[in-house]
XYZ file of C-alpha atoms in Angstrom:
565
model
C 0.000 0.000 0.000
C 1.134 3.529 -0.452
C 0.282 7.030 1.321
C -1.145 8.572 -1.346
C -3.254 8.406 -4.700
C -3.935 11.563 -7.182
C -6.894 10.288 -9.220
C -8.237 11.594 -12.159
C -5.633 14.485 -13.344
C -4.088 15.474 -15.669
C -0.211 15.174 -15.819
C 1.801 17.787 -17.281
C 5.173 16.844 -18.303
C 7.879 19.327 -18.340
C 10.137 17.044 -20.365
C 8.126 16.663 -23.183
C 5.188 18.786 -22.781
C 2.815 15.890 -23.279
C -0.752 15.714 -20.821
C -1.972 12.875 -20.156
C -4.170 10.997 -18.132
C -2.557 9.099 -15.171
C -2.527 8.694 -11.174
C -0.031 9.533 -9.052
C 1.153 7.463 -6.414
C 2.777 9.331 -3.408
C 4.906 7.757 -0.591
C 6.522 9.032 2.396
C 7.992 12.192 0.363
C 8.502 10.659 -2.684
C 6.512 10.100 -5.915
C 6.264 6.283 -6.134
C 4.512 5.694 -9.446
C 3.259 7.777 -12.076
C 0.817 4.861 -13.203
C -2.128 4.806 -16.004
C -5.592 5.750 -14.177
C -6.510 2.895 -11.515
C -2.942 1.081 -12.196
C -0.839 0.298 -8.949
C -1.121 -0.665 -5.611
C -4.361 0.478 -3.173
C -3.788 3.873 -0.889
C -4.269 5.379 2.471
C -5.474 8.679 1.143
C -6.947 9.376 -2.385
C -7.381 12.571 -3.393
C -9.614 13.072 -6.825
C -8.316 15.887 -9.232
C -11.315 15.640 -10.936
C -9.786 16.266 -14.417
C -7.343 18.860 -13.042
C -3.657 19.615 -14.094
C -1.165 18.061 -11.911
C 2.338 20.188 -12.492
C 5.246 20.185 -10.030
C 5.730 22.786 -7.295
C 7.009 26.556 -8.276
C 10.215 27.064 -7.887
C 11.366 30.836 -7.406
C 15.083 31.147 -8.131
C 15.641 34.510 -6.931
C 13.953 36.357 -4.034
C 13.990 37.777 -0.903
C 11.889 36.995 1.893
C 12.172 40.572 3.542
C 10.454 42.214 0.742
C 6.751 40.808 1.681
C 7.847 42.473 5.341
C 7.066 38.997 6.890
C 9.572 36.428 8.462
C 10.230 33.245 6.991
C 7.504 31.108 8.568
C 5.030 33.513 7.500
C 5.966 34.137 4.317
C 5.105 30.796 3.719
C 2.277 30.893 4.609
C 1.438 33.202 2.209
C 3.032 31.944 -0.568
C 2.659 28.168 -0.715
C -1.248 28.408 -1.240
C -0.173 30.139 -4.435
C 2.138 26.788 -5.253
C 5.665 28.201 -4.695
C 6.977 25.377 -2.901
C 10.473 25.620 -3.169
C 12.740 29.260 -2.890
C 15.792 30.530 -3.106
C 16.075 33.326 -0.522
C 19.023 35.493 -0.195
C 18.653 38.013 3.147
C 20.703 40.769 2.403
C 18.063 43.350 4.183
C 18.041 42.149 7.604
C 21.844 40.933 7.165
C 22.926 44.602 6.446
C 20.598 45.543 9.702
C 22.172 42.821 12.089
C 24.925 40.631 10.174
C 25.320 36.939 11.006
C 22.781 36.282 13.482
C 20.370 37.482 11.729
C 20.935 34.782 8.787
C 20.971 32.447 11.175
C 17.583 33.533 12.523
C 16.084 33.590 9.424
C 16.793 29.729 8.327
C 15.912 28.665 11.652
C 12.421 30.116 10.856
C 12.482 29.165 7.859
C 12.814 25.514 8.834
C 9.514 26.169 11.026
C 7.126 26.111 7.296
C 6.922 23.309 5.191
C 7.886 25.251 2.310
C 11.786 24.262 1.645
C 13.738 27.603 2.013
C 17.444 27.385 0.565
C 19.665 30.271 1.434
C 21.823 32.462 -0.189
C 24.673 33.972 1.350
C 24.726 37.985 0.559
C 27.398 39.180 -1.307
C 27.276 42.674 -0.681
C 27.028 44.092 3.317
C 27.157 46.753 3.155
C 25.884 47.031 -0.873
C 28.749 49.609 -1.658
C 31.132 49.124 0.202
C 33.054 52.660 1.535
C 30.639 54.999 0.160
C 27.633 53.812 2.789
C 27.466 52.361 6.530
C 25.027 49.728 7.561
C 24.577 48.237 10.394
C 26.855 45.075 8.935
C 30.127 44.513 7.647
C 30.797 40.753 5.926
C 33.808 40.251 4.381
C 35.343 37.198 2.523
C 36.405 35.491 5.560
C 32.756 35.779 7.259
C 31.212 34.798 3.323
C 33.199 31.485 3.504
C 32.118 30.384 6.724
C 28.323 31.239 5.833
C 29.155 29.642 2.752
C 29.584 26.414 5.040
C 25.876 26.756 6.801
C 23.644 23.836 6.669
C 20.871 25.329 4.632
C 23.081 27.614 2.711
C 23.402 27.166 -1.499
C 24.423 30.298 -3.201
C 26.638 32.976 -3.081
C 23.925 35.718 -3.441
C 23.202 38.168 -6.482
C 26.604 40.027 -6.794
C 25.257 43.230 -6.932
C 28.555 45.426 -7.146
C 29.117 44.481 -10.852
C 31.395 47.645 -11.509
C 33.481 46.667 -8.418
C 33.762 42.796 -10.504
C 34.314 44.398 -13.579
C 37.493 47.210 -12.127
C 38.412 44.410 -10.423
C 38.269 45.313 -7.036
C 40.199 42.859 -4.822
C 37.212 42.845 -1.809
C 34.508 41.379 -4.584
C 36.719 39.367 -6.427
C 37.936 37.472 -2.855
C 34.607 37.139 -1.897
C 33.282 35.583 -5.413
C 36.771 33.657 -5.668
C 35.825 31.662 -2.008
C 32.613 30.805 -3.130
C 33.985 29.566 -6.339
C 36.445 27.372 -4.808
C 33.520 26.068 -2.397
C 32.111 25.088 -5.995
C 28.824 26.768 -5.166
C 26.067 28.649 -7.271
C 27.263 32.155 -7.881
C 23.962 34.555 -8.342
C 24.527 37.739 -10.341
C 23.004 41.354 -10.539
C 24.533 43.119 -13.615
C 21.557 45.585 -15.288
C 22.427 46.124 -19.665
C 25.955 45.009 -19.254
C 26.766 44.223 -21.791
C 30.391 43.260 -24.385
C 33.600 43.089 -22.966
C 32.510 44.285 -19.124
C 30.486 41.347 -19.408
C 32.518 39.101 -20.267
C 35.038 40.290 -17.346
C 32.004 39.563 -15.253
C 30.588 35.802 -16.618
C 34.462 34.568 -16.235
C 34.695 35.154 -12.614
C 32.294 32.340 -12.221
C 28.900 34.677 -11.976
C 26.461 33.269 -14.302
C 22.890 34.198 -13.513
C 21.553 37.923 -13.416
C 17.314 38.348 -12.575
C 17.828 42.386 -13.874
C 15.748 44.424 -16.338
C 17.606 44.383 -19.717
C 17.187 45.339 -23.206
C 16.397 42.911 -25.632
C 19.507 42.191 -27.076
C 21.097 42.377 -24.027
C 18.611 39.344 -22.353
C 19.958 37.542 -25.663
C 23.527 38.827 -25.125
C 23.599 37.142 -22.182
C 21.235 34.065 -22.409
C 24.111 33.054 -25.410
C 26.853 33.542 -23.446
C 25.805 30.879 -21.238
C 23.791 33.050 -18.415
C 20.727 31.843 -16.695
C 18.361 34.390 -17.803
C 15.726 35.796 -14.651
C 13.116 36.949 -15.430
C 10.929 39.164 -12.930
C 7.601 41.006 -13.140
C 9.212 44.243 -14.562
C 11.626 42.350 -16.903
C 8.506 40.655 -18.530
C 8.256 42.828 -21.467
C 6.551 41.925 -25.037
C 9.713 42.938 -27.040
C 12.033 41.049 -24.278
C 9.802 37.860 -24.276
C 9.454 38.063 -28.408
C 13.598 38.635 -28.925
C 14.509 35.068 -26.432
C 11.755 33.080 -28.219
C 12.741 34.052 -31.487
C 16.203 32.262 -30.862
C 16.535 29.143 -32.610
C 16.706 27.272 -29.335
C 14.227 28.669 -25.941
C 17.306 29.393 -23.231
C 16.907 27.875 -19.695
C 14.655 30.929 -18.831
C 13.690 31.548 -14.623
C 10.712 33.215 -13.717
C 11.386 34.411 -10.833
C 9.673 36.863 -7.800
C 12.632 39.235 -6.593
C 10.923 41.692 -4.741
C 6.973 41.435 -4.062
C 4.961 43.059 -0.708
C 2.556 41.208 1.337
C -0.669 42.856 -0.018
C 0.594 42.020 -3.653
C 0.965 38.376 -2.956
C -2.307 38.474 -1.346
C -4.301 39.987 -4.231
C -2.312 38.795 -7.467
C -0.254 35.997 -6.590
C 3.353 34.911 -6.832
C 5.082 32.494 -9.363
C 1.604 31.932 -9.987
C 1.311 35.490 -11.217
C 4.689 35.509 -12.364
C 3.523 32.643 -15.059
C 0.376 34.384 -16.156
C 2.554 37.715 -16.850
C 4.843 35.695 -18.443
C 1.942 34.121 -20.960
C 0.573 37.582 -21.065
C 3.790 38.781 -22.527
C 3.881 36.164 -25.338
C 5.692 33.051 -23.647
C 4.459 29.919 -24.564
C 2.277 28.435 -21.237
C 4.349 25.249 -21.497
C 7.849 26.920 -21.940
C 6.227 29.422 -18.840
C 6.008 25.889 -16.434
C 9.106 25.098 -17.316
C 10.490 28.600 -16.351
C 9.071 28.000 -13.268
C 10.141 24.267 -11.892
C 12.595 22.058 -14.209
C 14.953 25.060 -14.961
C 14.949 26.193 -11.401
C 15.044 23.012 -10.557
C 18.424 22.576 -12.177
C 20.067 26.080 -11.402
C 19.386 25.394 -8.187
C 21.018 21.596 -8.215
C 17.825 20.162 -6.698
C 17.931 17.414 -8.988
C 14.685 15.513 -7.335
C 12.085 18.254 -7.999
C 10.938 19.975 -11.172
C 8.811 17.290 -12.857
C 6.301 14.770 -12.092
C 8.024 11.707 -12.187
C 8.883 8.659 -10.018
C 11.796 8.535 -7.820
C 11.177 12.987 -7.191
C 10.196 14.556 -4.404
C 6.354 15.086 -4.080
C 6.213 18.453 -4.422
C 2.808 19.135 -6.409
C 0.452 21.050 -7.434
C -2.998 20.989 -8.542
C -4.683 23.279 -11.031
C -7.758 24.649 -12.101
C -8.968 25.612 -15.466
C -5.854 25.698 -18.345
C -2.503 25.768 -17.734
C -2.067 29.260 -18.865
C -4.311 30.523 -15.827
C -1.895 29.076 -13.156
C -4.901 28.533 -11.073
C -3.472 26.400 -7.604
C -6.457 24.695 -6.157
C -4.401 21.805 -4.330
C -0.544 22.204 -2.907
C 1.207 19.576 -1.634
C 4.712 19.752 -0.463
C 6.824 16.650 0.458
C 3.937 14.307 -0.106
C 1.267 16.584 2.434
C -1.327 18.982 1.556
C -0.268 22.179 2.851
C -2.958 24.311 1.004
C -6.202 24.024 -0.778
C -8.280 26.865 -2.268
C -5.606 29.725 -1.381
C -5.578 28.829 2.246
C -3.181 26.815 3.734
C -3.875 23.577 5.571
C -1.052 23.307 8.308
C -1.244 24.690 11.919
C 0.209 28.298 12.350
C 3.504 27.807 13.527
C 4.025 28.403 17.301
C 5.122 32.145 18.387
C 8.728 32.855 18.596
C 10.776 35.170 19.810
C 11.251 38.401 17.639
C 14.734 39.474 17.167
C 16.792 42.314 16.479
C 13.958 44.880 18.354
C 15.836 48.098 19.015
C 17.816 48.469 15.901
C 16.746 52.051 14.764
C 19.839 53.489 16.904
C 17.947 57.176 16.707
C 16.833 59.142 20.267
C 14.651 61.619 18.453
C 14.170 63.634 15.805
C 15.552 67.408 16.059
C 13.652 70.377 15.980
C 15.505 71.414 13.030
C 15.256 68.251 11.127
C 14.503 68.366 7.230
C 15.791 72.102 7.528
C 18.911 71.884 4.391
C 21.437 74.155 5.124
C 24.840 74.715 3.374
C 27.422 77.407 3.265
C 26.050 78.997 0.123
C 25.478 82.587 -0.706
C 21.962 84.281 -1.005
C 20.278 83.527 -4.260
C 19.056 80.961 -7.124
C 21.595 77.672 -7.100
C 21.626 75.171 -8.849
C 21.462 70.942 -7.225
C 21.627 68.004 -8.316
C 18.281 66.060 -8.212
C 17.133 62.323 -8.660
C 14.318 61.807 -11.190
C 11.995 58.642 -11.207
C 9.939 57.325 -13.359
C 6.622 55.363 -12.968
C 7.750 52.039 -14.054
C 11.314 50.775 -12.977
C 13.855 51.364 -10.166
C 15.961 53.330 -12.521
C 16.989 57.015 -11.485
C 18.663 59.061 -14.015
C 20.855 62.748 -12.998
C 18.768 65.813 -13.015
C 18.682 69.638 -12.232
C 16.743 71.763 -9.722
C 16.904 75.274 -9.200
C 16.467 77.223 -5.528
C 16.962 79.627 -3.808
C 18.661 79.699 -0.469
C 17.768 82.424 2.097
C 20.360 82.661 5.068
C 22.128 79.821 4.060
C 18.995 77.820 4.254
C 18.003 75.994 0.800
C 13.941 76.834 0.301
C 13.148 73.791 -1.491
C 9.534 73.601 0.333
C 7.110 74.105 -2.442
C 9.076 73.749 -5.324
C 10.367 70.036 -5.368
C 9.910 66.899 -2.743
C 13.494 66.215 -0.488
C 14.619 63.029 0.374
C 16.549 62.948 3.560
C 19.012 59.869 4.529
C 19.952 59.797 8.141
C 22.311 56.865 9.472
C 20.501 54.874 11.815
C 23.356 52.134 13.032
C 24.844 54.396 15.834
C 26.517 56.992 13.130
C 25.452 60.721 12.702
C 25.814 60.880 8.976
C 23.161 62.194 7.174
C 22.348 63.647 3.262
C 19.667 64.740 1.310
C 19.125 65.184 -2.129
C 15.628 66.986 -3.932
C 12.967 64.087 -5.970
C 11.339 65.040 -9.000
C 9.249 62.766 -11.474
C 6.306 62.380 -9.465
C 3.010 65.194 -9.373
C 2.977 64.678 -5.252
C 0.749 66.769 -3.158
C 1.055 67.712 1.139
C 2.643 64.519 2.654
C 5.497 62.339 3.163
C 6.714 58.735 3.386
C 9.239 57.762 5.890
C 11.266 53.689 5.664
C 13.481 52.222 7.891
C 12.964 49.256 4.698
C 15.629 50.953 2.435
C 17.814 48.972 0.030
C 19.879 48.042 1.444
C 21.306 49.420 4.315
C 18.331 50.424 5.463
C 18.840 53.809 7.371
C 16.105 56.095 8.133
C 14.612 57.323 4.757
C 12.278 60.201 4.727
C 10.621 61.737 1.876
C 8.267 64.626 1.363
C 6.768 67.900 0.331
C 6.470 69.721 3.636
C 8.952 69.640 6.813
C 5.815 69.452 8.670
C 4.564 65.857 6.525
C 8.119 64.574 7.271
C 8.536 64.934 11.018
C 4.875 63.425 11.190
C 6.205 60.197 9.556
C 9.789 59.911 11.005
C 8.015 60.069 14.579
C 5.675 57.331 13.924
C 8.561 55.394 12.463
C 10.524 56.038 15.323
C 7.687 55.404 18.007
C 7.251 51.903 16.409
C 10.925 50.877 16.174
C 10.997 50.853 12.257
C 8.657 50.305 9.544
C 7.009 52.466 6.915
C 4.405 55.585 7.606
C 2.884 57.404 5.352
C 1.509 61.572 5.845
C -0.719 63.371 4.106
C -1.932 66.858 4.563
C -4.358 65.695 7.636
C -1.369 63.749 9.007
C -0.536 59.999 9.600
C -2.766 57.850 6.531
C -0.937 54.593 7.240
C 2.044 52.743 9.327
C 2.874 49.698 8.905
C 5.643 48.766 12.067
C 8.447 46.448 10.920
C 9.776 45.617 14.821
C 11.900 42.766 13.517
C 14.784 44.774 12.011
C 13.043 47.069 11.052
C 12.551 45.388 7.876
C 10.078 42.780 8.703
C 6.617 42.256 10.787
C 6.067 40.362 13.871
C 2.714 40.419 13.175
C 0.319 37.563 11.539
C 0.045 37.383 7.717
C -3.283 38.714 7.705
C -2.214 41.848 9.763
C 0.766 42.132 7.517
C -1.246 42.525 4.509
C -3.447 44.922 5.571
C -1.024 46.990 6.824
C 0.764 46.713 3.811
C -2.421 47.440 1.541
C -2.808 50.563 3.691
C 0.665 51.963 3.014
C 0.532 51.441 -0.556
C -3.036 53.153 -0.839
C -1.721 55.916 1.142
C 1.136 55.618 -1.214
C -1.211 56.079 -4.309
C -3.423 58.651 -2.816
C -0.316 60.985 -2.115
C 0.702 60.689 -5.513
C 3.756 58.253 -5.956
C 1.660 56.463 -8.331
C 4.633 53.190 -9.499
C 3.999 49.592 -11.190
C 5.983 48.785 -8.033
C 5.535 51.679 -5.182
C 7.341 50.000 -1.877
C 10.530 49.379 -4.375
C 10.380 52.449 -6.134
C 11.250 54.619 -2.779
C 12.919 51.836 -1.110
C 15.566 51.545 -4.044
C 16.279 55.522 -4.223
C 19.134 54.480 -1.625
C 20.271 51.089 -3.544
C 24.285 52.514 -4.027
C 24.310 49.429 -6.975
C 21.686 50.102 -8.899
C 21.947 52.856 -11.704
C 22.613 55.565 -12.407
C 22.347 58.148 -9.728
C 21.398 56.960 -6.017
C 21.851 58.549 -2.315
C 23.292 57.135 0.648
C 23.861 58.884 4.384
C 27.481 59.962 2.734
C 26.459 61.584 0.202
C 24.954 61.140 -3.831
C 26.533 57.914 -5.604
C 27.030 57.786 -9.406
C 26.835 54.352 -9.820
C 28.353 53.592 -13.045
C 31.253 55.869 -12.505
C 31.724 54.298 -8.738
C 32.218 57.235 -7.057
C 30.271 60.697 -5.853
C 28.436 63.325 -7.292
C 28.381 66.763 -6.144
C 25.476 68.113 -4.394
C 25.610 71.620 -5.847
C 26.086 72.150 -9.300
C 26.696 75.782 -9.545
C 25.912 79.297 -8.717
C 23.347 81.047 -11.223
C 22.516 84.270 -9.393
């Protein structure tokens, strides 16, 4: 006798793309028999598909827990109803907040789900290394040891890809251990592209999950690099130019960065595949992109297709195979979720480390006041403009008066102010344009990907309203409008993550990005939009609490551009 019977589905091979009728025999955690309906030996449990698609679990290749601001063992919760069953997680948030106990935390919760969580060690704490503090400092030494974790499976994206390229001896020691541990080596290298890429691929880094151009996917997809592909990468013309190839590349889809209230409404992977098919992938070549190639980037050889002898990881669906509808998940041969809810028992409460990390007493009477030796009169700044769709800022130019050596930017242009918030006083600030915002503010201690204390606003008066109600719940995300307060959402655990239940993470989550919307920071992706303004690594012009980065040149851009009296 075995455990378990699947009667009635529908198989869906990701070898050959064949469906077929058959039943699926489950026991212990292991598929035992793929057999023709009725074929095989009696079970404990049947379960009838009743005609549905059986597929394997999702597996996301790239992600990072901290970015649905829940821990581990609720993050799983919310995400295997949707079928993601296996991830990839790398935790370079609360790592830069509290270094190598707080990886450890975070697969020990992990291991609390049934949802198998493989970790990635990060690559980059701090992100930029000399031009920004966090509250975390790993270097090669500390990499290989994590490298040596139970639990552990990557080196994580490399996001300092001009450091790789110039040859900088910190990233290429810290790539060069985890090569000679022989482990995966995750890239993060946006449109590079000819020889710099190259000088990246042959240190070993061979994946990147980044929005590219066309013929810069294809670029690298030939060269041999596992191509990534995430919600905003997902383009028509970039789908169109890898499927025209004359063979389909080992394509990922993969999550990267998706809130709690997202999840909740659209999905995951499971949303991930139905933008893929909306984008002109083929739904078959869309599975695949979501188990067997996984499956074999991230050398978990028993997963990725329905087949005997693999772990019983699987998934039942509704409707066609382009809909990615999960009815049934079941994960190591148990259902853990039927009809978007999951099954199991809510894990027992833990405690909730790393309280007490926003190293800030209060916030100064003369806070968000910009002052700089400067003359009376009209000068000229540098500025960071956004855009509604991507994480990509690009240099521009403000002009403002200054009164008393006081820079009147109230009323003319939204500031973004960066203050340190791991025991240093550094702070910087740099004017926001690109976005039609009215009376309010936003304030993050959630800030790629050192995470100070981000505030950004219209009015001095919006600003301190959010930074206090940041500060009076020990990190987390508040948004102000002209009335005040709209919505908080407390991150306690690092300030990066909740304590809270999933459904309490949500909501709060739903009410920061409304309040998000109604202010005017209207973005395909809002929480990464402003939490990426301070990501040092990701082009072409960011801020840190030193000072304004220019990321392709490495190195710093002046804050005042000239006089024009």
């Amino acid at each position: 006798m075995t455990d378990l019977r699947i009667s009635g589905g529908r198989v869906v091979s990701t070898f050959t793309g064949e469906i077929f009728d058959a039943d699926v025999l489950v026991t212990g955690e292991v598929i035992s028999g793929v057999v023709p309906p009725g074929a095989g030996p009696e079970a404990a449990e049947v379960i009838d598909a009743g005609g549905r698609l059986v597929v394997p679990g999702f597996i996301d290749a790239h992600m990072h827990v901290e970015s649905s601001f829940a821990t581990p063992a609720a993050f799983a919760r919310l995400t295997l109803p949707r079928g993601t069953t296996t991830v990839l997680a790398d935790p370079h948030e609360i790592v830069n907040v509290a270094g190598k106990a707080a990886m450890r935390w975070m697969i020990e919760d992990g291991k609390r789900s049934p949802q198998t969580q493989l970790w990635g060690v990060p690559s980059c704490v701090p992100a930029l290394a000399g031009m920004e503090y966090s509250g975390a400092h790993l270097d090669p030494e500390d990499i290989d040891e994590l490298l040596g974790w139970d639990g552990v499976s990557a080196l994580a994206e490399v996001m300092d890809y001009r450091a790789v390229v110039a040859g900088d001896q910190r990233m290429h020691d810290i790539v060069r251990v985890a090569r000679e541990r022989g482990t995966i080596l995750d890239g993060h290298c946006p449109n590079l592209s000819g020889e710099e890429l190259s000088k990246y691929l042959a240190t070993g880094i061979d994946s990147d999950h980044t929005k590219n151009a066309p013929a810069v996917a294809v670029e690298k997809a030939r060269l041999g690099m596992t191509v990534m592909l995430q919600e905003k990468c997902l383009l028509p013309e970039v789908v169109s130019a890898l499927t025209s190839l004359p063979q389909l590349p080992p394509l990922c889809l993969v999550t990267d960065d998706l809130a709690a209230d997202h999840i909740a409404a659209k999905g995951h992977l499971d949303h991930i595949g139905r933008t893929a098919v909306a984008a002109g992938l083929a739904p078959l070549d869309a599975l695949r992109a979501l188990t067997w190639n996984p499956a074999q980037r991230l050398r978990k050889y028993d997963r990725g297709v329905v087949a005997p002898s693999k772990r019983a990881d699987l998934l039942l669906l509704d409707g066609e195979l382009a809909d990615f509808a999960v009815h049934t998940v079941i994960a190591g041969g148990a259902v853990v979720a039927r009809g978007g809810e999951p099954t199991y028992p809510v894990p027992d409460v833990t405690d909730h480390p790393f309280a007490g990390s926003v190293h800030i007493d209060e916030i100064a009477p003369d806070e968000f006041r910009w002052r700089l030796d400067l003359p009376d009169g009209q000068h000229k700044f540098r500025a960071l403009r956004v855009n509604p769709v991507d994480t990509y800022t690009e240099a521009a130019e403000v002009r403002l008066d200054v009164v008393d050596g006081e820079v009147q930017w109230e009323g003319h242009v939204a500031l973004l102010w960066v203050r340190n918030r791991h025991g240093r006083t550094n702070t910087s600030c740099v004017p926001v344009i690109g976005m039609s915002l009215g009376d309010g503010a936003l304030t993050t201690t959630y800030a790629h990907d050192s995470h100070n204390f981000v505030t950004l606003g219209t009015t001095r008066r919006a600003m301190r309203a959010t930074a206090e109600a940041v500060l009076a719940d020990d990190g987390g995300v508040a948004v102000a409008h002209a009335g005040g307060v709209a919505a908080r959402l407390p991150l306690a655990v690092g300030g990066v993550m909740s304590a809270e239940p999933t459904a309490e993470i949500v909501a709060g989550s739903r009410r920061v990005r409304e309040a998000l919307e109604a202010w005017g920071w209207r973005h395909a992706n809002p929480f990464m939009s402003v939490s990426t303004l301070t990501l040092a690594v990701s082009p072409s012009v960011k801020i840190t609490d030193l000072g304004l980065v220019d990321v392709l040149a490495r190195d710093w851009t002046p804050q005042v551009l000239d006089c024009c009296h």
